[in-house]
Short mmCIF file of C-alpha atoms and ligand atoms in Angstrom, two decimals:
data_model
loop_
_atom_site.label_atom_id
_atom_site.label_comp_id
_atom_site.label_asym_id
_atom_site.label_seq_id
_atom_site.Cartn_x
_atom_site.Cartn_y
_atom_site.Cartn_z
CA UNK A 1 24.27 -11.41 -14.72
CA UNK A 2 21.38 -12.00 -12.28
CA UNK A 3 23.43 -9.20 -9.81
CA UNK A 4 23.55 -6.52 -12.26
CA UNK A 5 20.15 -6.64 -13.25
CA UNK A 6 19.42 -6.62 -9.15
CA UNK A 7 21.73 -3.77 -9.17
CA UNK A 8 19.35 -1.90 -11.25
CA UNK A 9 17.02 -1.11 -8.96
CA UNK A 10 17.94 0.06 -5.97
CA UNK A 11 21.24 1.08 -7.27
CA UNK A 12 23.16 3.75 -5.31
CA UNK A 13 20.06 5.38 -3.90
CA UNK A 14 19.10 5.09 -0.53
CA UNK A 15 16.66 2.02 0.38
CA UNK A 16 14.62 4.38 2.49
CA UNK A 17 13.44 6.16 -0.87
CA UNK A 18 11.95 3.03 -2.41
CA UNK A 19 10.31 1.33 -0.03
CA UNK A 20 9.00 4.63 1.47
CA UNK A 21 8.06 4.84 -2.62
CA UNK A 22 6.21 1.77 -2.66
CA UNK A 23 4.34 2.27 1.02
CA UNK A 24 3.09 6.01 0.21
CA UNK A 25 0.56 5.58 -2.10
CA UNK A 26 -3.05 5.23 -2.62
CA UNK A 27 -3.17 3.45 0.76
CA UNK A 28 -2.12 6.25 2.64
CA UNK A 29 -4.33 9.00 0.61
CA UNK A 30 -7.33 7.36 -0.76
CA UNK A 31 -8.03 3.78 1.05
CA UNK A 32 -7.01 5.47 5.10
CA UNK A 33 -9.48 7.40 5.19
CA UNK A 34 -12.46 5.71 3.53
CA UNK A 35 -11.44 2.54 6.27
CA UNK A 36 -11.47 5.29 9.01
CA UNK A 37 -14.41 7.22 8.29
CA UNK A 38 -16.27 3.54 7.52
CA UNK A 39 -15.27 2.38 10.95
CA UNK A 40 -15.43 4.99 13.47
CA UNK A 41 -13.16 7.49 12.99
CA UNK A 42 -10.85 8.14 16.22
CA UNK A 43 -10.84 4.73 17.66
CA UNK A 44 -10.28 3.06 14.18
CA UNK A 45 -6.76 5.74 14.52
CA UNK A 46 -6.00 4.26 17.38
CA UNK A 47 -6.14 0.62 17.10
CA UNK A 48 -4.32 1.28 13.69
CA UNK A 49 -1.45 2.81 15.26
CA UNK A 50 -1.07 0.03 17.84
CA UNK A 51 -0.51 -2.17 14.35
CA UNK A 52 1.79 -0.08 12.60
CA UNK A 53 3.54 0.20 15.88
CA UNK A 54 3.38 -3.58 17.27
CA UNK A 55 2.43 -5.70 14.10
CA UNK A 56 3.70 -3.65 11.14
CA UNK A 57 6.89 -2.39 12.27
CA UNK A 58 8.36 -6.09 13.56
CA UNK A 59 7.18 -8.00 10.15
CA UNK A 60 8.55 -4.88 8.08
CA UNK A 61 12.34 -5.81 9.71
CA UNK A 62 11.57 -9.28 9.27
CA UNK A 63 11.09 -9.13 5.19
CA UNK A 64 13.81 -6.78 5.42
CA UNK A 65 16.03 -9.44 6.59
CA UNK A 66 14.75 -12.26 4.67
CA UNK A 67 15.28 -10.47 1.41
CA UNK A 68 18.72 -8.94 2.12
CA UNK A 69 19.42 -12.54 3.52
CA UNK A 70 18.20 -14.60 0.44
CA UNK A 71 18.99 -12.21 -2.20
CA UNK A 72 15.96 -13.35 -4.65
CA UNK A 73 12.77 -13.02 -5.55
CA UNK A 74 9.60 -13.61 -2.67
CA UNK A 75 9.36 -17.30 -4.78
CA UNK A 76 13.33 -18.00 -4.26
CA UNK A 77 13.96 -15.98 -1.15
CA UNK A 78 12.11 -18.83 0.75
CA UNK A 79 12.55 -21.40 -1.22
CA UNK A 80 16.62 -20.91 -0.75
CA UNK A 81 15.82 -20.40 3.61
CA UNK A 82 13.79 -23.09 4.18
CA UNK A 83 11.54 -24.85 0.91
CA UNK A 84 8.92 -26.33 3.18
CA UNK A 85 8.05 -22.36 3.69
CA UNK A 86 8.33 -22.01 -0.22
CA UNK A 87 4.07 -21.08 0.16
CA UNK A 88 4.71 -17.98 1.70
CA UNK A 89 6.43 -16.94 -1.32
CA UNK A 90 3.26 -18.23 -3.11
CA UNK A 91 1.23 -16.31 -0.88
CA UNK A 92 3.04 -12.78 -1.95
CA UNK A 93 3.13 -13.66 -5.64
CA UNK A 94 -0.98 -14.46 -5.82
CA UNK A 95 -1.01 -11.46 -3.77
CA UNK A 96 0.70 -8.95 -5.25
CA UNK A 97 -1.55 -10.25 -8.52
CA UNK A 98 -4.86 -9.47 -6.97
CA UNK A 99 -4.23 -6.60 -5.61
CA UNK A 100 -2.82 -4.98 -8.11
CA UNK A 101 -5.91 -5.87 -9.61
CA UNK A 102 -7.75 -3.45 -8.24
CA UNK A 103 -5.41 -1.39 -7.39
CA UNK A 104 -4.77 0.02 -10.92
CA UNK A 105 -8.36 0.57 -10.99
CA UNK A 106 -7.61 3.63 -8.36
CA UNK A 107 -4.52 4.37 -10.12
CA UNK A 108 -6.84 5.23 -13.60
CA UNK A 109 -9.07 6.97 -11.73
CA UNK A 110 -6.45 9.39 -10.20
CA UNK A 111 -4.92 9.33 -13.67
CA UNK A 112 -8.44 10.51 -14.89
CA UNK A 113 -9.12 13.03 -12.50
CA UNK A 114 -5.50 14.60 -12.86
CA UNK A 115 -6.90 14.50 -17.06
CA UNK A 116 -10.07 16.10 -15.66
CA UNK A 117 -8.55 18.84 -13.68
CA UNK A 118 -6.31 20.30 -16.55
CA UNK A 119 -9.35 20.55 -19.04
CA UNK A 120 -11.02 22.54 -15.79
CA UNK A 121 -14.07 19.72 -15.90
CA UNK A 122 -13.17 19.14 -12.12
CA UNK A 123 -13.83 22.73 -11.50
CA UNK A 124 -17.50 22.75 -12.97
CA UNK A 125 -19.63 21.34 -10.12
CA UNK A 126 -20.60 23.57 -7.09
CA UNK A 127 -22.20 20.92 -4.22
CA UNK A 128 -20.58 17.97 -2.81
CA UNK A 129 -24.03 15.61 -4.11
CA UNK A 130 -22.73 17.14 -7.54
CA UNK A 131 -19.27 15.48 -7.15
CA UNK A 132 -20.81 12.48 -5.81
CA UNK A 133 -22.70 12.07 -8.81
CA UNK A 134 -20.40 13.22 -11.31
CA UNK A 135 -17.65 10.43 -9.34
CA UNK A 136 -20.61 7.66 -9.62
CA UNK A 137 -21.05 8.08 -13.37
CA UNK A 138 -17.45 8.28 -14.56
CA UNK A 139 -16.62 4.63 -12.26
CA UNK A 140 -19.69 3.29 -14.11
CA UNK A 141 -19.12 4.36 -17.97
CA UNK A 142 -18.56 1.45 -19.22
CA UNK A 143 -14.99 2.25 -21.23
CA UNK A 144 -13.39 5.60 -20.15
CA UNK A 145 -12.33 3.79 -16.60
CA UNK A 146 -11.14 -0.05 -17.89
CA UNK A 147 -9.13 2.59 -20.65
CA UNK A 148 -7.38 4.62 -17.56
CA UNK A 149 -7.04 0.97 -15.66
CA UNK A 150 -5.10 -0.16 -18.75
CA UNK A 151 -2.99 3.10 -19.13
CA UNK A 152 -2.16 2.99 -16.04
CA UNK A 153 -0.96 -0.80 -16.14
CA UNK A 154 0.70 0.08 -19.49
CA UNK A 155 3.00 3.49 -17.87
CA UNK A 156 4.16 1.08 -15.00
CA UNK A 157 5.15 -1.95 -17.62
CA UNK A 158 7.13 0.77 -19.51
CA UNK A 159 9.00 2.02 -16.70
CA UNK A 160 9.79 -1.84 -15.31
CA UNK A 161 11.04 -2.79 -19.20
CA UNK A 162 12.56 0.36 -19.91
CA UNK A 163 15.16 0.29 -16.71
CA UNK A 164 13.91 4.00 -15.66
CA UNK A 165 13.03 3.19 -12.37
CA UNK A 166 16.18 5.00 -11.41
CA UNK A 167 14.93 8.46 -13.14
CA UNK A 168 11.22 8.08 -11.02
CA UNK A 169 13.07 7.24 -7.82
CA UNK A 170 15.17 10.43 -7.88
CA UNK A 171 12.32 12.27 -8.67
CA UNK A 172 10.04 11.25 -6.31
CA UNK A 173 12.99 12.38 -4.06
CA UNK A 174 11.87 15.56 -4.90
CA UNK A 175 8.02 14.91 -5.57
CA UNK A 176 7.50 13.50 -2.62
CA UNK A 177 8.10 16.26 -0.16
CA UNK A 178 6.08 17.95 -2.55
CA UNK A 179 3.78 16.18 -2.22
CA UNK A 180 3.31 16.27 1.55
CA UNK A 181 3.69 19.94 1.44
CA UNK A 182 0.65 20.08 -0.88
CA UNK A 183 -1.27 18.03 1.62
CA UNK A 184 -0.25 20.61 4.32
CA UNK A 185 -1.71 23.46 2.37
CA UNK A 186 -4.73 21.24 1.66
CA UNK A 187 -5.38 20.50 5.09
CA UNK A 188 -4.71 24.11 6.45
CA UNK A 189 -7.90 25.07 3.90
CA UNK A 190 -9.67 22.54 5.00
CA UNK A 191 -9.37 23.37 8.52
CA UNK A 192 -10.31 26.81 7.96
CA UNK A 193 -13.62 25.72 6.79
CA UNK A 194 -16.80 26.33 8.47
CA UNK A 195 -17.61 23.15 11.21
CA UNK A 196 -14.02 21.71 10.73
CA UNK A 197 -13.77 20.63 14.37
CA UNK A 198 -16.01 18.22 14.10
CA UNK A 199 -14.10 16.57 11.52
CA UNK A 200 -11.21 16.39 13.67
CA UNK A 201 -13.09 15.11 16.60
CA UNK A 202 -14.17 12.38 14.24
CA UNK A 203 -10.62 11.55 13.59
CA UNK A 204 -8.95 11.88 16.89
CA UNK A 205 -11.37 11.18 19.46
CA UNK A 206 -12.01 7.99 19.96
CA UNK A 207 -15.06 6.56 21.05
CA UNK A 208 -13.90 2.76 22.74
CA UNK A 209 -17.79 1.35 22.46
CA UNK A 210 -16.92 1.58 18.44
CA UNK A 211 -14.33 -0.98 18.58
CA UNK A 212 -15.49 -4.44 17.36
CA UNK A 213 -13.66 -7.51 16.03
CA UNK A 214 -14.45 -5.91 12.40
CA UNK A 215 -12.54 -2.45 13.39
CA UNK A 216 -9.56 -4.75 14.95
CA UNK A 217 -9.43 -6.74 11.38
CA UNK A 218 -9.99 -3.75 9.39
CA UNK A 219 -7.42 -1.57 11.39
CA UNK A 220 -4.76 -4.42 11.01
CA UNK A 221 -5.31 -5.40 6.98
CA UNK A 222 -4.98 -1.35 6.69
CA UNK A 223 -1.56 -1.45 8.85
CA UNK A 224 -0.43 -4.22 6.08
CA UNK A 225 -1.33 -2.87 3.40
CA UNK A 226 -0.16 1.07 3.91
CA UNK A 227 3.38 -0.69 4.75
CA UNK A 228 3.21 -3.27 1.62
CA UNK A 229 3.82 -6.12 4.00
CA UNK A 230 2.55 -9.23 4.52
CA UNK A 231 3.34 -10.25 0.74
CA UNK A 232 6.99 -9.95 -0.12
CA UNK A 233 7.36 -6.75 -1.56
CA UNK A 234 9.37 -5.61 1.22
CA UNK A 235 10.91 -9.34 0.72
CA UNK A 236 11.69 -8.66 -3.33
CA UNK A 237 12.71 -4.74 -2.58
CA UNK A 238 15.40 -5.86 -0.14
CA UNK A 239 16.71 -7.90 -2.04
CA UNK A 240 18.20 -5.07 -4.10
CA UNK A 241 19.58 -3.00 -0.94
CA UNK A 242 23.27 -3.19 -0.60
CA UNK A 243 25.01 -4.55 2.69
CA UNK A 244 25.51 -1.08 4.10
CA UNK A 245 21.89 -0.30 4.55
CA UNK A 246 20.87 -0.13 7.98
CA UNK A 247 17.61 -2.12 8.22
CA UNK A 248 16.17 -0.87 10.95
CA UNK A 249 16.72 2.73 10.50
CA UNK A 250 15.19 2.16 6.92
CA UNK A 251 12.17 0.24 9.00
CA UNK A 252 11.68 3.02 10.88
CA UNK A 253 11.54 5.70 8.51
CA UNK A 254 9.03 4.34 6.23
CA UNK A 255 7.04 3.33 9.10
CA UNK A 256 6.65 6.83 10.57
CA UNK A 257 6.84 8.58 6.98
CA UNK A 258 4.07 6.18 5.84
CA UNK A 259 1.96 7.43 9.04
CA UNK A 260 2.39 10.70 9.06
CA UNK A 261 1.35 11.37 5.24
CA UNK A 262 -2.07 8.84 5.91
CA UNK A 263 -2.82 11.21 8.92
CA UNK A 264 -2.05 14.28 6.88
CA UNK A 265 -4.55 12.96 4.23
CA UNK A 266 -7.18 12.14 7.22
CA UNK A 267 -6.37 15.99 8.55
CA UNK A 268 -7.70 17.05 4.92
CA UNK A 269 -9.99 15.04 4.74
CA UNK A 270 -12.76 14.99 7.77
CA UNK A 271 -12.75 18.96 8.46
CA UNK A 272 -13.80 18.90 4.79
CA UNK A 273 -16.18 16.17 4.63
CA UNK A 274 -18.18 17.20 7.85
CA UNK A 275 -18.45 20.92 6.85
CA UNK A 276 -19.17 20.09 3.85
CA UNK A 277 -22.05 17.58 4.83
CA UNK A 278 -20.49 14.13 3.11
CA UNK A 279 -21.08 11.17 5.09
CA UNK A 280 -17.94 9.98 6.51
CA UNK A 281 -18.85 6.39 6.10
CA UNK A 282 -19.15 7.07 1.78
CA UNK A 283 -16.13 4.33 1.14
CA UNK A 284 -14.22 4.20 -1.76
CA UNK A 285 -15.50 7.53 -3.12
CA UNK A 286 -14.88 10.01 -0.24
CA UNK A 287 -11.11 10.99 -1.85
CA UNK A 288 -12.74 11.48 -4.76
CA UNK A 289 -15.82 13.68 -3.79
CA UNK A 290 -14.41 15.69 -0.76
CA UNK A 291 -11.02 17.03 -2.50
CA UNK A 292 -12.89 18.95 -5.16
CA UNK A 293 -14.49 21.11 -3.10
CA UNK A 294 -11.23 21.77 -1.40
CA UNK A 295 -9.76 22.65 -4.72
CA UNK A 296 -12.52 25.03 -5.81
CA UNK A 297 -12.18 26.69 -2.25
CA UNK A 298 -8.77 27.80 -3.10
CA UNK A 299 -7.44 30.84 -5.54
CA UNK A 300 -6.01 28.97 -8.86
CA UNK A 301 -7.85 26.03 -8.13
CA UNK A 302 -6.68 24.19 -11.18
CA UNK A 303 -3.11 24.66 -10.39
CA UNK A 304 -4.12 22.71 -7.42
CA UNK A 305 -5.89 19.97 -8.29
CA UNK A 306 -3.73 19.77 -11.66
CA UNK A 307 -0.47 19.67 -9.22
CA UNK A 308 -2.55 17.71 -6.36
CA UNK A 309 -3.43 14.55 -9.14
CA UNK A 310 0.02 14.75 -10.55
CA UNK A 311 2.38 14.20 -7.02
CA UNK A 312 -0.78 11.84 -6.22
CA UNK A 313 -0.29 9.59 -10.06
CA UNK A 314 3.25 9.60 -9.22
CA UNK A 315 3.12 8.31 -5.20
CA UNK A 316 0.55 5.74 -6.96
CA UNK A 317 3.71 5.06 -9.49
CA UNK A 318 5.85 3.83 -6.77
CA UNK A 319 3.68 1.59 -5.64
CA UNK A 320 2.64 -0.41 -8.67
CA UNK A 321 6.10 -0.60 -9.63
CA UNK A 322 6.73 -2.54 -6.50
CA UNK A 323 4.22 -4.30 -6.77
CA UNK A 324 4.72 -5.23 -10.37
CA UNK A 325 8.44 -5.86 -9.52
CA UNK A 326 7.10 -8.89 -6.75
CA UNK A 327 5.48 -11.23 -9.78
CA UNK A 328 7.58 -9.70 -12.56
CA UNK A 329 11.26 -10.68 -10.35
CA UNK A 330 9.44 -14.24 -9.81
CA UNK A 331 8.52 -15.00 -13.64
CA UNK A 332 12.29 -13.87 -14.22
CA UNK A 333 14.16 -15.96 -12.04
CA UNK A 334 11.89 -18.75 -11.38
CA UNK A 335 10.67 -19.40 -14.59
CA UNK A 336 13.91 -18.44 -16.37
CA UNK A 337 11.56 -16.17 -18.51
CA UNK A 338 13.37 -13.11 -19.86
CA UNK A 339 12.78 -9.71 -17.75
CA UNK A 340 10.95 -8.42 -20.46
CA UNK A 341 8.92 -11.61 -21.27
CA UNK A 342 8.41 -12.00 -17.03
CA UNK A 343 6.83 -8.21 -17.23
CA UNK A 344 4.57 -8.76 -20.10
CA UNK A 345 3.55 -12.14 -18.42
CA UNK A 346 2.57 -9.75 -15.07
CA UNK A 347 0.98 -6.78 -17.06
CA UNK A 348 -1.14 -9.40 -19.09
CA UNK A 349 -2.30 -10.77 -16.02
CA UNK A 350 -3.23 -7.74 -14.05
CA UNK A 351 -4.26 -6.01 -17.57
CA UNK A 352 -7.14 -8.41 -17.42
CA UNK A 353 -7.89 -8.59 -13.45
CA UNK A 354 -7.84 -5.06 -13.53
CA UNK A 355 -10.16 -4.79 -16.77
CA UNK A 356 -12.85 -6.91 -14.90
CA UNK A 357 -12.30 -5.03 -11.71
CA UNK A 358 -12.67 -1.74 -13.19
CA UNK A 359 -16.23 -2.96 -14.95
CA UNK A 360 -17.54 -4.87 -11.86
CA UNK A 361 -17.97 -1.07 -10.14
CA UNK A 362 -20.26 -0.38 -13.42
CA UNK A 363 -21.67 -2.68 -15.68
CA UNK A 364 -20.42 -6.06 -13.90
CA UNK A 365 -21.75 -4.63 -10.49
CA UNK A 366 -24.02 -7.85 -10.38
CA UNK A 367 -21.58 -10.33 -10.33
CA UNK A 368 -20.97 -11.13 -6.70
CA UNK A 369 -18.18 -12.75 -4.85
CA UNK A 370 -19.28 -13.29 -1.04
CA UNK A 371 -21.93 -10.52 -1.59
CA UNK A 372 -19.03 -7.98 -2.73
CA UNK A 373 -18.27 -6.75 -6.77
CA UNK A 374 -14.64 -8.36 -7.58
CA UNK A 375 -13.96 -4.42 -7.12
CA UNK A 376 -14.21 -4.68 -2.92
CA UNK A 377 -14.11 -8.34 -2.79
CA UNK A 378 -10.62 -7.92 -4.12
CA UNK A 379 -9.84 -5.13 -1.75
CA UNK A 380 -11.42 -7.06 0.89
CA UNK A 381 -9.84 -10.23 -0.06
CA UNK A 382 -6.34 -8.93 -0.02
CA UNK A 383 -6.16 -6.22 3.11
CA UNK A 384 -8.09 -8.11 5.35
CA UNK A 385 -6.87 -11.80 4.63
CA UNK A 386 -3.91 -12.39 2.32
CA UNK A 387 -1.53 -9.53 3.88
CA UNK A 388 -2.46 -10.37 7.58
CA UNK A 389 -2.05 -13.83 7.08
CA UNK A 390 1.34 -13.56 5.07
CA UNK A 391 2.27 -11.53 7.75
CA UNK A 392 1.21 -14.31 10.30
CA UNK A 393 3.11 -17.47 8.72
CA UNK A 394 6.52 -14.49 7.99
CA UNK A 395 6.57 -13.48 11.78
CA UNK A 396 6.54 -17.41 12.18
CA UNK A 397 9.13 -18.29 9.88
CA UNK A 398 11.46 -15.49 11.14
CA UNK A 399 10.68 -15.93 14.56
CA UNK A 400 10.73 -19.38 15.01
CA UNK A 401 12.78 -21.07 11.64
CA UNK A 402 14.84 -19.08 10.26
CA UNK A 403 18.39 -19.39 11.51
CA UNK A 404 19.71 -16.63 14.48
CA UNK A 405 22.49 -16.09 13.11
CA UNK A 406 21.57 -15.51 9.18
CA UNK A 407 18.75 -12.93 11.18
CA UNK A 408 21.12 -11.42 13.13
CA UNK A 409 23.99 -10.81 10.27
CA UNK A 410 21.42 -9.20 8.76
CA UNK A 411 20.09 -6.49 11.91
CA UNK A 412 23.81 -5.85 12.22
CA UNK A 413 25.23 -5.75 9.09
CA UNK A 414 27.63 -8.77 10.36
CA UNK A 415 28.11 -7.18 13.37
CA UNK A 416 29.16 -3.97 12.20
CA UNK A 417 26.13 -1.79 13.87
CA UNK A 418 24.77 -2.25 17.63
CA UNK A 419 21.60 -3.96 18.15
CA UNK A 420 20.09 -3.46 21.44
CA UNK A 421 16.46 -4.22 20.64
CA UNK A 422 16.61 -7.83 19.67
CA UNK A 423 15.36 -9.51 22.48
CA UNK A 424 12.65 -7.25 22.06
CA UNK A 425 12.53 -7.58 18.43
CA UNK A 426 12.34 -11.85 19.14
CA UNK A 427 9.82 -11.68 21.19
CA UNK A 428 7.15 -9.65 19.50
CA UNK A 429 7.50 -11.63 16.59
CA UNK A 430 7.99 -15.26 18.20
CA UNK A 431 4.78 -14.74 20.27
CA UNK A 432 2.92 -10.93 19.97
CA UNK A 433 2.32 -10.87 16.26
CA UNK A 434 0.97 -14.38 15.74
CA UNK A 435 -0.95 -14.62 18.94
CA UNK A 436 -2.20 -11.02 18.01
CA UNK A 437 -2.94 -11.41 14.58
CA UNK A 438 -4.19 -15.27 15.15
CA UNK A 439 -6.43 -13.41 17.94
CA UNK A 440 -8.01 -11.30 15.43
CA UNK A 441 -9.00 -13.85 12.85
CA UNK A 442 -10.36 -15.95 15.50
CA UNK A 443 -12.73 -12.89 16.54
CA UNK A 444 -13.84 -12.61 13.21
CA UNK A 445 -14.86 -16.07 12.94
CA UNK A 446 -16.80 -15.62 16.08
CA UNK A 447 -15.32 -17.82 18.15
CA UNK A 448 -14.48 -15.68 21.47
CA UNK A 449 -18.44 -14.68 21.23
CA UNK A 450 -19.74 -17.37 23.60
CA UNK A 451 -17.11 -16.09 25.99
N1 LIG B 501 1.46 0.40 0.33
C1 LIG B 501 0.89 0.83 -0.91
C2 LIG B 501 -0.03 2.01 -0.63
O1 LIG B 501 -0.19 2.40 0.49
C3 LIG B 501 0.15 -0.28 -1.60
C4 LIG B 501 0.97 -1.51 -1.75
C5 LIG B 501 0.60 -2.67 -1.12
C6 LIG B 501 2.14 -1.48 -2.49
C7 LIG B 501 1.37 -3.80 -1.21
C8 LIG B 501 2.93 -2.60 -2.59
C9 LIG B 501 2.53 -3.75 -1.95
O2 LIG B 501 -0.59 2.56 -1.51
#
């Protein structure tokens, strides 16, 4: 019985479509490039790629295999491999909760604006200040946002209880090339605009005297979180691939499909925001201020932000359905809690992180966690620690515990395809990954100042 609810998932369709589903999201459109612009634009890109390419990539594979491998939810998946790393598990579970908590707080407010650009209310406001203002005011009413937050939970609980993840996976077959071509016409206009180069010499130039331990911590939680690793998603979504998938091919595509749409949505983004005088470094609301004014630049602008919002709430979709699908496949089969009762027990839970979340940008603003609103410290919190550091002990485990062979059936499909990078493979994440990502906590802390 357990199988053919697993089968329900992924199903038939190909494994590259759902993780690819849960990794393009808001991380790649919205939270790339606030990080970038907040942390110096071109040489922020370029550490970033160096994780994707050396951190991200590895771990990816790794929860690839340990999912495939283990068949079961984040919880059970290690738990079954090796119980003394049962925590990691933990780790992903607690994760996956948080972040979602503020993550559905994005999610309303792209379900808002899409709400906003079909009444034409999105179309009303001339400067960027205008937006700016008009952005601060809806995060801070004190209802309308905590209402979208809880839609927004409330569309992803249906579609986990209802079984129709099937339906939004085809169609974001379709969506999400449409999605990207969107972005293409978006950043075409945008490039056309008056002072655009400078936008892209923010983004690709780098500037090395930028680069601090913050931009190398920053650059990495970024990495983890565009590619959902570092707290068994990746671990609970292959769990549902069949035995044919190729792992590493399906690595590699979401890795470079998941880069190339955040660096399409940072090639709309800066031309825009330096011509049209935004400050790069705005955070959380430079998505939300800049693409207006790229809308209302273009013939039919409704159609565009109306279409724009849409592909955008349905990329978002994706991705809280993964994550969802992390605490909602561990209240199922750990807790022996019915699949329905297990996703009520995760949309109650987030329901109320996310209600809190969504206020603490308004009328909770004072209530500080390490200086931060629950808001960023969540975001913070998450990116920056949890992932990296799930993504420390996993490169571990794999590297260094788990058995060769189980790791190995799993690269090569038992033995069916060729695998010529696994000494590579072994060694970045036996020693590169931890040493790396240990090396960047330990900077953060301060401890290679005295140096
Ligand atoms: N990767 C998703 C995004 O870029 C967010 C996410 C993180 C989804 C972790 C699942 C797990 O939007």
């Amino acid at each position: 019985m357990k199988t053919d609810k697993r089968a329900t998932l992924g199903g038939k369709l190909s494994a590259v479509l759902v993780a690819a589903g849960s990794s393009v999201g808001l991380g790649n459109i919205w939270r790339f490039p606030y990080v970038a612009g907040e942390n110096g634009g071109g040489s922020f890109l370029l550490v970033y790629a160096l994780c994707v390419l050396l951190l991200g990539l590895p771990i990816l594979l790794a929860e690839f295999a340990v999912g495939r491998a283990a068949h079961r939810n984040t919880v059970g998946a290690y738990r079954t491999l090796a119980p003394a790393w049962r925590f990691l598990g933990y780790n992903g579970v607690v994760t996956a909760l948080l972040i979602m908590g503020f993550y559905f707080v994005v999610s309303g407010w792209t379900l808002e604006y899409t709400v906003h650009s079909l009444t034409g209310e999105l179309g009303r406001y001339a400067t960027a200040e205008a937006y700016a203002s008009a952005f601060d005011a809806f995060i801070r009413d004190p209802w309308r946002p905590a209402v979208y937050t809880v839609l927004f939970v409330l569309l992803t609980h249906g579609i986990i209880a209802w079984g129709v993840q099937k339906g939004i996976e085809r169609s974001a077959k379709v969506l999400m090339p449409l999605l990207f071509l969107v972005l293409v016409v978006l950043a075409v206009r945008s490039l056309l605009m008056p002072g655009s180069a400078e936008g892209l010499r923010f983004l690709f130039a780098p500037d090395f005297s930028k680069i601090t331990a913050r931009t190398l911590l920053v650059a990495m939680g970024q990495a983890f979180f565009s590619l959902s690793i570092g707290m068994g998603c990746m671990v609970t979504y292959a769990s549902y691939f069949n035995s044919d998938t190729n792992l590493r091919h399906t690595a590699l595509h979401v890795t470079v499909l998941d880069t190339l749409v955040a660096l399409l949505a940072g090639i709309v983004i800066f031309p825009a925001v330096f011509s049209s005088g935004i400050a790069p470094t705005s955070g959380p609301s430079l998505v939300f201020v800049t693409l207006p004014g790229i809308f209302n630049s273009l013939p039919l602008s409704m159609v565009w932000s109306t279409g724009f919002f849409l592909l955008l709430v349905i990329a978002t979709l994706t991705s809280t359905i993964s994550l969802h699908e992390v605490a909602t496949a561990y209240f199922h089969e750990e807790w022996h809690l019915s699949r329905k009762a297990a996703a009520w027990t995760t949309t109650l839970l987030v329901g109320t992180i996310g209600i809190l979340a969504s206020l603490s940008v308004g009328v909770l603003n004072g209530w500080r966690i390490a200086g931060l609103n629950l808001f960023d410290a969540l975001d913070a919190l998450t990116a920056n620690i949890l992932m990296p550091l799930g993504g420390l002990c996993t490169s571990l485990f794999v590297g260094w515990r788990l058995d060769r062979r189980t790791f190995d059936e799993q690269l090569t499909n038992r033995g069916k395809l060729r695998f010529r990078i696994r000494s590579v493979l072994i060694f970045l994440l036996r020693y590169l990954c931890p040493l790396v990502l240990l090396a960047i906590f330990l900077d953060n802390l301060g401890v290679f100042k005295g140096l």
